[in-house]
Amino acid sequence: MLWFSSVVLSVAVILQVTGGVYARATYDSTPNIYPSPLGGRSSYDTYWNLAYMKAREFVSQLTLLEKVNLTTGTGWEMGPCVGNTGSIPRLGFPSICLQDGPLGIRDTDLNTAFPAGIATGATFNKNLMYLRGNAIGLENKSKGINVALGPCMGPIGRAPEGGRNWEAFGSDPYLQGIAAYETVTGIQDAGVIATAKHFLLNEQEHFRQHAEWVEFGYSDLKEPYSANADDRVLHEIYVWPFAEAVRAGVGSVMCSYNQVNQTQACQNSYLMNKVLKDDLGFQGFVVSDWLGQRSGVASALAGLDMTMPGDGIGWADGISLYGSNLTLAIMNGSLPMWRVDDMATRIMAAYFKVGQDPKTFPSPNFSSWTLNSTGYTFPTDEDSAFGVVNQHVDARSSASSQASRQISLESMILVKNENNSLPLTNFKKLSLLGSAAGPFSGGPNGCVDRGCNNGTLATGWGSGSVNFPYMVTPADIFNYRAAMNGFQLDYSLDDYDHDSATTYAAAADAAIVFVSSDSGEGFLEVEGNIGDRNDLKLWHGGDDLIKAVAAVNRHTIVVVESVGAVDMEAWIENENVTAVLYSLVPGQDIGFGVVGVLLGDYNPSGRLPFTIAKRKEDYPATVIYNTTSAVPQINFTEGLYVDYRHFDKQNIVPRFEFGFGLSYTNFTFSNFTVTVKEGVDTDPYPFAPKAYLDPVFYNGTNSSRPSTDEVLYPKNFRKYKKFVYPYLTDEDVKDLKYDTEAYPYPDNYTEIPPNDPSPAGGASGGNPFLFDQIVTVTCEITNTGPIVGTQVAQLYLSYPDDAGVEFAVQSLKGFEKVELTAGQSYSVAFTLTRKDLSYYEVESGNWKIPRGKFHVYVGSSSRKRQLAGSFTLE
Ligand SMILES: *[C@@H]1O[C@H](CO)[C@@H](O)[C@H](O)[C@H]1NC(C)=O
Ligand SMILES: *[C@@H]1O[C@H](CO)[C@@H](O)[C@H](O)[C@H]1NC(C)=O
Ligand SMILES: *[C@@H]1O[C@H](CO)[C@@H](O)[C@H](O)[C@H]1NC(C)=O
Ligand SMILES: *[C@@H]1O[C@H](CO)[C@@H](O)[C@H](O)[C@H]1NC(C)=O
Ligand SMILES: *[C@@H]1O[C@H](CO)[C@@H](O)[C@H](O)[C@H]1NC(C)=O
Ligand SMILES: *[C@@H]1O[C@H](CO)[C@@H](O)[C@H](O)[C@H]1NC(C)=O
Ligand SMILES: *[C@@H]1O[C@H](CO)[C@@H](O)[C@H](O)[C@H]1NC(C)=O
Ligand SMILES: *[C@@H]1O[C@H](CO)[C@@H](O)[C@H](O)[C@H]1NC(C)=O
Ligand SMILES: *[C@@H]1O[C@H](CO)[C@@H](O)[C@H](O)[C@H]1NC(C)=O
Ligand SMILES: CC(=O)N[C@H]1CO[C@H](CO)[C@@H](O)[C@@H]1O
């Protein structure tokens, strides 16, 4: 049963705000979970609790209007950042600035275009993940951004064509989890609030939003798609990385555009009230994706704390589902005051948690809406002040460039290298072939939001992209090296001019072909791809160019510049294609990475953060591209079997497996130990978490509700047309009645806060006992080759096969990256926590360790597991 048909959407929303229908649980729909948990009740989170003390002190001084201001954006383009909350002038508290995105700062200048999430995942380097996050945080702070809208840890990539997979870290929850943890810690150590997004199941762009896809011609569409997954899959695959972000103390979580089990993610009480705020013990605030909020009171009751950009139903119309409507919902009794208090307190707790202070934190010194130095404060409103809007502050530092370049190098994945044909040595003539080798005539920022694939591909498109301060292409570095080292370099950058390509290739010692595949966010269409890739083929006739070149040169090297897996079958086994290097949108310094590896300055150490299949059909899921239904249903029927878990289960041989990547040296693994720690608790269930601290209410539950004249527009107030305000009009209050029964509360609605957390919850990231270390694994890695090199030791766990529970054949549960000089050995240690050993048991709503024999493997990829051991729990 579908409550929100778009035809009646605005009506439904009005009704929801002032009383009317409510999205009740139906069969196969989300369970109702209320009340929304109050923040600051964890018995464990000392740092959060300190932040809550400050937040409560601050919020207890606020009027209702001021609280509402904190929760609501001022409207699209109504402030310098992509999102700006209202301010509290009385206390000198400025608007909170929220800015895209996951790989750096969008829509400005003198910022770093960092490697994308997928490149960062490919490094498998925890320290680099942290350093990148920290550099991103420092840049945000220097531009005056309070809340960075990243990292992205969903999509996880169940469908390889998913348009935004590249913004996240790869198709495994554990890898995503580590990357999320490190990135959040890095950003927040710099004093900026990180945002974990997109919560949840936002695995494709097609039909993610209603209006956007009606514009693309799907006029039957009434609602965004509903992604439907069962609870175990939810917790073990899709929520896992968010749990790690929360464990790292993330201040904000963004709910996504899509529906989950027939309920909008941003009004899904199960997802926000239960999974996020109880099971994961999240203490920060939930912010909607931009226009992701679709109802008023229903969203507030379900746990949405902040709406962005403030406009609710459409862009830049000054109409909000919070703002005045939130004030009204308090004044007419639909929404209890404690909920607005909690929204404001969660926002301020996140603010104080990362050490922000209105007296010292810089104000935004840029405009998202122009790169001109001067402009209107509100660009669509010529009644607003005109003046300096961009101070062109250089946000970059050596921390940025070091992280960017090192990730460019460490993310390069060498997937084929016959006869050690790389690194290139002893050559006199090279040829570079294909448009992806060099620049685009329009410059690196030649298309809006990087919505084109011209020249070197160093990023995907959409809100997850940024302006390049420069882009070093592979051709740039090759030219420079040719000048310095004295080799001949020819190139042909036309993908379709096979005559020139083959002429140069035939005469070169090695021919390097650059090919690409791009994707991005669903609001832009690029070469017929609306966000999601239409298929996994190379763009611009890449297969043909490779084949033409390989026909004339025995030393053809392919560089794939891609957002994800591509189909390589047309040429991968061609004996003349001696080497293949995979570059996963590493940002501004791509040329350093590609050429550094090809010429052997850096020994490649990237590993595939997803599986490359031989056939598109080998993947467990694909994007749903076409629909005639009002609400497309995307059933996650593959369940746990995402990426390699599916290939393992179905016994499908991939082209290149998850975790795979070659080096210019060789490594051995030895001396394996697997030990269950002495005296640790290995009972199936963790100890119950401690009870919640007593709830704190401000001045009693509802006593601080103001009188109507306190919430009216101030006299002679100067209103900007599209600005979102917290005030009510005389009209609004004319027939206002305070009636706490009038709103049709959902089934199971209650306001009684529970005493105890979920058995899976209690602290940030979950029950603290889940992170007890139970098993220690050690091994020795030796570099047996001739040169320095870096190995990624990967630990895969297999669960008991006789426990009466279905499990993936193996799951990544550890990785360590070690650099070793020739002949050097190093001992690597892993620990497996209770959570690592557990599955999510739906009936108990808890994590449970199965009984029986566990197998532990360590090796260099998911299919090259050099070491095997086991332990048994009885
Ligand atoms: C989705 O529906 C399934 C089946 O009814 C249920 O098990 C699961 O808890 C629901 N998940 C969410 C997030 O609503
Ligand atoms: C709410 O925020 C707006 C925008 O910053 C500001 O103009 C207004 O004064 C604020 N209202 C209150 C009551 O603080
Ligand atoms: C409150 O929400 C309703 C329903 O969407 C909308 O029509 C109205 O304009 C909103 N009020 C304000 C002041 O934004
Ligand atoms: C930027 O400046 C140019 C030249 O003055 C002007 O034409 C353009 O409209 C400005 N753009 C914006 C967004 O203000
Ligand atoms: C490999 O290159 C050689 C030399 O150009 C050519 O004769 C041969 O046909 C090529 N092989 C393939 C499989 O294209
Ligand atoms: C989408 O489905 C409709 C109706 O089945 C069909 O007419 C149309 O050709 C399909 N479009 C694509 C791109 O497959
Ligand atoms: C999704 O699952 C539901 C419930 O099991 C089923 O009724 C529906 O047909 C499925 N939809 C698709 C598109 O597979
Ligand atoms: C690595 O080992 C393989 C197999 O023993 C061998 O063919 C190759 O030459 C070695 N590579 C290096 C760089 O030592
Ligand atoms: C393995 O362990 C043994 C005993 O602890 C030690 O002698 C040996 O050096 C270790 N290293 C390798 C590479 O096997
Ligand atoms: C000059 C050039 O190559 N322009 C192309 C840039 O990308 C767009 C969209 O991908 C193409 O349509 C242009 O032809």
CSV table of C-alpha atoms and ligand atoms in Angstrom, one decimal, residues 27-31 228-231 234 260-261 268 270-271 275 842, ligand 1:
chain,number,residue,atom,x,y,z
A,27,TYR,CA,2.8,-5.6,4.9
A,28,ASP,CA,6.4,-5.5,3.7
A,29,SER,CA,6.8,-2.0,4.9
A,30,THR,CA,9.0,-0.5,7.6
A,31,PRO,CA,8.1,-1.2,11.2
A,228,ASN,CA,13.8,-3.5,-0.1
A,229,ALA,CA,16.3,-5.5,1.9
A,230,ASP,CA,15.9,-7.8,4.9
A,231,ASP,CA,17.2,-6.9,8.3
A,234,LEU,CA,20.8,-4.4,6.1
A,260,VAL,CA,13.4,1.8,2.0
A,261,ASN,CA,10.6,-0.8,2.3
A,268,ASN,CA,11.8,6.1,8.1
A,270,TYR,CA,13.0,2.1,11.6
A,271,LEU,CA,16.1,3.3,9.9
A,275,VAL,CA,18.9,1.3,13.4
A,842,VAL,CA,17.1,-11.0,13.2
B,1,LIG,C1,12.0,-4.4,5.3
B,1,LIG,O1,11.0,-5.4,5.2
B,1,LIG,C2,11.5,-6.7,5.6
B,1,LIG,C3,10.5,-7.7,5.3
B,1,LIG,O2,9.2,-7.3,5.7
B,1,LIG,C4,11.8,-6.6,7.1
B,1,LIG,O3,12.3,-7.8,7.6
B,1,LIG,C5,12.8,-5.5,7.4
B,1,LIG,O4,13.0,-5.3,8.7
B,1,LIG,C6,12.4,-4.2,6.8
B,1,LIG,N1,13.5,-3.3,6.8
B,1,LIG,C7,13.4,-2.0,7.0
B,1,LIG,C8,14.6,-1.2,7.0
B,1,LIG,O5,12.3,-1.5,7.1
